[in-house]
PDB file of C-alpha atoms in Angstrom:
ATOM      1  CA  MET K  99     -55.231  96.093 -97.171  1.00  0.00           C
ATOM      2  CA  MET K 100     -56.158  99.645 -98.065  1.00  0.00           C
ATOM      3  CA  LEU K 101     -53.947 102.287 -99.720  1.00  0.00           C
ATOM      4  CA  ARG K 102     -54.426 105.974 -98.983  1.00  0.00           C
ATOM      5  CA  GLU K 103     -52.650 109.006-100.368  1.00  0.00           C
ATOM      6  CA  MET K 104     -51.182 111.153 -97.629  1.00  0.00           C
ATOM      7  CA  ILE K 105     -51.036 114.912 -97.262  1.00  0.00           C
ATOM      8  CA  VAL K 106     -47.551 116.400 -97.234  1.00  0.00           C
ATOM      9  CA  GLN K 107     -47.041 119.633 -95.348  1.00  0.00           C
ATOM     10  CA  HIS K 108     -43.900 121.631 -94.709  1.00  0.00           C
ATOM     11  CA  GLN K 109     -43.356 122.337 -91.051  1.00  0.00           C
ATOM     12  CA  ARG K 110     -40.306 123.921 -89.380  1.00  0.00           C
ATOM     13  CA  GLY K 111     -37.892 122.854 -92.132  1.00  0.00           C
ATOM     14  CA  ALA K 112     -38.978 119.220 -92.211  1.00  0.00           C
ATOM     15  CA  VAL K 113     -41.646 117.389 -94.128  1.00  0.00           C
ATOM     16  CA  ASP K 114     -44.522 116.372 -91.897  1.00  0.00           C
ATOM     17  CA  LEU K 115     -46.400 113.488 -93.475  1.00  0.00           C
ATOM     18  CA  GLU K 116     -49.923 113.211 -92.246  1.00  0.00           C
ATOM     19  CA  MET K 117     -52.946 111.166 -93.160  1.00  0.00           C
ATOM     20  CA  GLY K 118     -56.049 113.221 -93.627  1.00  0.00           C
ATOM     21  CA  MET K 119     -57.094 114.331 -90.161  1.00  0.00           C
ATOM     22  CA  HIS K 120     -53.857 115.423 -88.487  1.00  0.00           C
ATOM     23  CA  GLU K 121     -52.283 112.059 -87.705  1.00  0.00           C
ATOM     24  CA  PRO K 122     -48.530 112.649 -87.211  1.00  0.00           C
ATOM     25  CA  ALA K 123     -48.370 109.097 -85.871  1.00  0.00           C
ATOM     26  CA  VAL K 124     -47.608 108.099 -89.460  1.00  0.00           C
ATOM     27  CA  VAL K 125     -44.421 110.159 -89.314  1.00  0.00           C
ATOM     28  CA  ARG K 126     -43.424 108.402 -86.100  1.00  0.00           C
ATOM     29  CA  PHE K 127     -44.329 105.023 -87.621  1.00  0.00           C
ATOM     30  CA  VAL K 128     -42.155 105.503 -90.703  1.00  0.00           C
ATOM     31  CA  THR K 129     -39.212 107.088 -88.913  1.00  0.00           C
ATOM     32  CA  HIS K 130     -39.273 104.523 -86.120  1.00  0.00           C
ATOM     33  CA  LEU K 131     -39.524 101.721 -88.672  1.00  0.00           C
ATOM     34  CA  LEU K 132     -36.523 103.027 -90.591  1.00  0.00           C
ATOM     35  CA  PHE K 133     -34.370 104.646 -87.933  1.00  0.00           C
ATOM     36  CA  GLY K 134     -35.633 103.389 -84.591  1.00  0.00           C
ATOM     37  CA  THR K 135     -36.284 107.007 -83.598  1.00  0.00           C
ATOM     38  CA  GLU K 136     -38.953 109.653 -83.895  1.00  0.00           C
ATOM     39  CA  ARG K 137     -36.778 112.186 -85.701  1.00  0.00           C
ATOM     40  CA  PRO K 138     -38.222 113.824 -88.827  1.00  0.00           C
ATOM     41  CA  LEU K 139     -38.444 111.484 -91.794  1.00  0.00           C
ATOM     42  CA  VAL K 140     -36.814 113.812 -94.302  1.00  0.00           C
ATOM     43  CA  GLU K 141     -35.565 117.350 -94.294  1.00  0.00           C
ATOM     44  CA  LEU K 142     -36.251 118.740 -97.727  1.00  0.00           C
ATOM     45  CA  ASP K 143     -36.779 122.467 -97.957  1.00  0.00           C
ATOM     46  CA  GLY K 144     -37.250 122.035-101.713  1.00  0.00           C
ATOM     47  CA  ILE K 145     -40.626 120.422-101.133  1.00  0.00           C
ATOM     48  CA  LEU K 146     -42.148 123.787-100.172  1.00  0.00           C
ATOM     49  CA  GLY K 147     -44.898 124.668-102.570  1.00  0.00           C
ATOM     50  CA  ALA K 148     -44.805 121.282-104.268  1.00  0.00           C
ATOM     51  CA  SER K 149     -47.990 120.352-106.092  1.00  0.00           C
ATOM     52  CA  ALA K 150     -49.693 116.963-106.314  1.00  0.00           C
ATOM     53  CA  ALA K 151     -48.022 116.557-109.704  1.00  0.00           C
ATOM     54  CA  GLU K 152     -44.606 116.812-108.019  1.00  0.00           C
ATOM     55  CA  ILE K 153     -44.923 114.509-105.000  1.00  0.00           C
ATOM     56  CA  VAL K 154     -46.970 111.608-103.737  1.00  0.00           C
ATOM     57  CA  SER K 155     -46.971 109.737-100.438  1.00  0.00           C
ATOM     58  CA  ILE K 156     -49.080 106.621-100.036  1.00  0.00           C
ATOM     59  CA  VAL K 157     -49.629 104.551 -96.915  1.00  0.00           C
ATOM     60  CA  ALA K 158     -50.888 100.962 -96.765  1.00  0.00           C
ATOM     61  CA  GLU K 159     -53.137 100.170 -93.828  1.00  0.00           C
ATOM     62  CA  THR K 160     -54.383  96.923 -92.376  1.00  0.00           C
ATOM     63  CA  ALA K 161     -58.111  96.253 -91.982  1.00  0.00           C
ATOM     64  CA  ASP K 162     -57.964  97.862 -88.523  1.00  0.00           C
ATOM     65  CA  ALA K 163     -56.284 101.012 -89.956  1.00  0.00           C
ATOM     66  CA  ALA K 164     -52.815 100.221 -88.598  1.00  0.00           C
ATOM     67  CA  PRO K 165     -49.995 101.362 -90.928  1.00  0.00           C
ATOM     68  CA  ALA K 166     -48.426  98.456 -92.832  1.00  0.00           C
ATOM     69  CA  GLY K 167     -46.221 100.280 -95.324  1.00  0.00           C
ATOM     70  CA  PHE K 168     -45.355 103.537 -96.981  1.00  0.00           C
ATOM     71  CA  VAL K 169     -44.011 104.873-100.296  1.00  0.00           C
ATOM     72  CA  HIS K 170     -42.935 108.408-101.181  1.00  0.00           C
ATOM     73  CA  ALA K 171     -42.082 109.562-104.707  1.00  0.00           C
ATOM     74  CA  GLU K 172     -41.456 112.885-106.353  1.00  0.00           C
ATOM     75  CA  ALA K 173     -40.820 114.494-109.701  1.00  0.00           C
ATOM     76  CA  ALA K 174     -37.121 114.510-110.515  1.00  0.00           C
ATOM     77  CA  THR K 175     -34.687 115.015-113.349  1.00  0.00           C
ATOM     78  CA  ASP K 176     -32.396 112.229-114.475  1.00  0.00           C
ATOM     79  CA  PRO K 177     -28.893 113.558-113.742  1.00  0.00           C
ATOM     80  CA  VAL K 178     -27.438 112.062-116.935  1.00  0.00           C
ATOM     81  CA  THR K 179     -30.161 112.479-119.570  1.00  0.00           C
ATOM     82  CA  GLN K 180     -31.893 115.474-117.960  1.00  0.00           C
ATOM     83  CA  GLU K 181     -35.225 113.760-118.666  1.00  0.00           C
ATOM     84  CA  ALA K 182     -38.074 114.353-116.241  1.00  0.00           C
ATOM     85  CA  CYS K 183     -38.871 111.204-114.289  1.00  0.00           C
ATOM     86  CA  ALA K 184     -40.545 109.983-111.125  1.00  0.00           C
ATOM     87  CA  TYR K 185     -38.157 109.132-108.286  1.00  0.00           C
ATOM     88  CA  VAL K 186     -39.104 106.733-105.479  1.00  0.00           C
ATOM     89  CA  ALA K 187     -37.383 108.254-102.472  1.00  0.00           C
ATOM     90  CA  LEU K 188     -38.651 105.795 -99.876  1.00  0.00           C
ATOM     91  CA  LEU K 189     -40.426 102.453 -99.660  1.00  0.00           C
ATOM     92  CA  ALA K 190     -40.918 100.817 -96.262  1.00  0.00           C
ATOM     93  CA  VAL K 191     -43.063  97.929 -95.018  1.00  0.00           C
ATOM     94  CA  THR K 192     -43.509  96.813 -91.429  1.00  0.00           C
ATOM     95  CA  GLU K 193     -41.998  93.495 -90.480  1.00  0.00           C
ATOM     96  CA  ALA K 194     -45.470  92.100 -89.765  1.00  0.00           C
ATOM     97  CA  ALA K 195     -46.671  92.994 -93.275  1.00  0.00           C
ATOM     98  CA  GLN K 196     -43.675  91.634 -95.169  1.00  0.00           C
ATOM     99  CA  GLY K 197     -44.414  88.833 -97.601  1.00  0.00           C
ATOM    100  CA  GLN K 198     -48.070  89.866 -97.977  1.00  0.00           C
ATOM    101  CA  GLY K 199     -47.739  91.877-101.201  1.00  0.00           C
ATOM    102  CA  VAL K 200     -47.836  95.264 -99.479  1.00  0.00           C
ATOM    103  CA  ALA K 201     -44.646  96.546-101.135  1.00  0.00           C
ATOM    104  CA  SER K 202     -45.891  95.350-104.533  1.00  0.00           C
ATOM    105  CA  ARG K 203     -49.203  97.167-104.104  1.00  0.00           C
ATOM    106  CA  LEU K 204     -47.422 100.331-102.989  1.00  0.00           C
ATOM    107  CA  MET K 205     -45.089 100.221-105.996  1.00  0.00           C
ATOM    108  CA  GLU K 206     -48.031  99.629-108.362  1.00  0.00           C
ATOM    109  CA  ALA K 207     -49.801 102.635-106.862  1.00  0.00           C
ATOM    110  CA  VAL K 208     -46.772 104.913-107.178  1.00  0.00           C
ATOM    111  CA  GLU K 209     -46.188 103.709-110.759  1.00  0.00           C
ATOM    112  CA  ASP K 210     -49.835 104.565-111.556  1.00  0.00           C
ATOM    113  CA  TRP K 211     -49.257 108.047-110.113  1.00  0.00           C
ATOM    114  CA  ALA K 212     -46.124 108.447-112.261  1.00  0.00           C
ATOM    115  CA  ARG K 213     -48.014 107.444-115.417  1.00  0.00           C
ATOM    116  CA  GLN K 214     -50.808 109.898-114.587  1.00  0.00           C
ATOM    117  CA  GLN K 215     -48.197 112.655-114.307  1.00  0.00           C
ATOM    118  CA  GLY K 216     -46.924 111.768-117.793  1.00  0.00           C
ATOM    119  CA  PHE K 217     -43.524 110.393-116.791  1.00  0.00           C
ATOM    120  CA  ARG K 218     -41.906 107.868-119.136  1.00  0.00           C
ATOM    121  CA  LEU K 219     -39.514 106.590-116.444  1.00  0.00           C
ATOM    122  CA  ILE K 220     -39.570 105.837-112.742  1.00  0.00           C
ATOM    123  CA  CYS K 221     -36.298 105.367-110.889  1.00  0.00           C
ATOM    124  CA  LEU K 222     -34.971 104.713-107.413  1.00  0.00           C
ATOM    125  CA  ASP K 223     -31.760 104.005-105.557  1.00  0.00           C
ATOM    126  CA  VAL K 224     -30.983 100.835-103.656  1.00  0.00           C
ATOM    127  CA  PHE K 225     -27.864  99.787-101.795  1.00  0.00           C
ATOM    128  CA  ALA K 226     -25.771  97.474-103.973  1.00  0.00           C
ATOM    129  CA  ASN K 227     -25.501  94.882-101.187  1.00  0.00           C
ATOM    130  CA  ASN K 228     -29.262  94.821-100.477  1.00  0.00           C
ATOM    131  CA  ARG K 229     -29.925  91.613-102.433  1.00  0.00           C
ATOM    132  CA  ARG K 230     -33.490  91.243-101.130  1.00  0.00           C
ATOM    133  CA  ALA K 231     -34.495  94.710-102.351  1.00  0.00           C
ATOM    134  CA  ARG K 232     -32.657  94.321-105.652  1.00  0.00           C
ATOM    135  CA  ASP K 233     -34.431  91.012-106.288  1.00  0.00           C
ATOM    136  CA  PHE K 234     -37.795  92.594-105.395  1.00  0.00           C
ATOM    137  CA  TYR K 235     -37.275  95.473-107.828  1.00  0.00           C
ATOM    138  CA  ALA K 236     -36.017  93.123-110.571  1.00  0.00           C
ATOM    139  CA  ARG K 237     -39.219  91.058-110.234  1.00  0.00           C
ATOM    140  CA  HIS K 238     -41.136  94.302-110.800  1.00  0.00           C
ATOM    141  CA  GLY K 239     -39.250  95.208-113.976  1.00  0.00           C
ATOM    142  CA  TYR K 240     -36.560  97.529-112.601  1.00  0.00           C
ATOM    143  CA  ARG K 241     -33.151  97.166-114.226  1.00  0.00           C
ATOM    144  CA  ASP K 242     -29.667  98.473-113.462  1.00  0.00           C
ATOM    145  CA  ASP K 243     -29.240 101.796-115.202  1.00  0.00           C
ATOM    146  CA  SER K 244     -26.101 103.333-113.776  1.00  0.00           C
ATOM    147  CA  LEU K 245     -23.720 102.584-110.973  1.00  0.00           C
ATOM    148  CA  ARG K 246     -22.627 105.212-108.474  1.00  0.00           C
ATOM    149  CA  LEU K 247     -19.292 104.526-106.862  1.00  0.00           C
ATOM    150  CA  THR K 248     -18.293 105.950-103.514  1.00  0.00           C
ATOM    151  CA  LYS K 249     -15.095 106.096-101.533  1.00  0.00           C
ATOM    152  CA  PRO K 250     -14.841 106.955 -97.846  1.00  0.00           C
ATOM    153  CA  LEU K 251     -12.483 109.859 -97.230  1.00  0.00           C
ATOM    154  CA  ARG K 252     -10.480 110.188 -94.054  1.00  0.00           C
TER     155      ARG K 252
END
């Protein structure tokens, strides 16, 4: 398993994630994996002009260079404490690569990036009912920090 940092470019109002030599297949891989479509992964106009200190995208590849997983993180501000922190916006692993340590390696890599940027904290959001993800993050030292409540409005 090999990890590679990806290049992030803004294109027509959406983030186009590409590996090195113009490979938008990664975008299709991640969006299809998550959404079953080829729509843009994220639409974040705020990423324009972002430096390497503000964002990182890392892809895990199999020995034959097939994508196995992906993590994207960015500089953020804790909404309560106003402290600068790293925020993991997305972690995804293909079904075939699950259980092989790919997610752990991706999280270790993004945590290394966060330390290099000087962040004291790294945070992420996870659905409360996603027990598998919550258990994964707990095994990696992540703890409940706050709880956001929502209510559907009619």
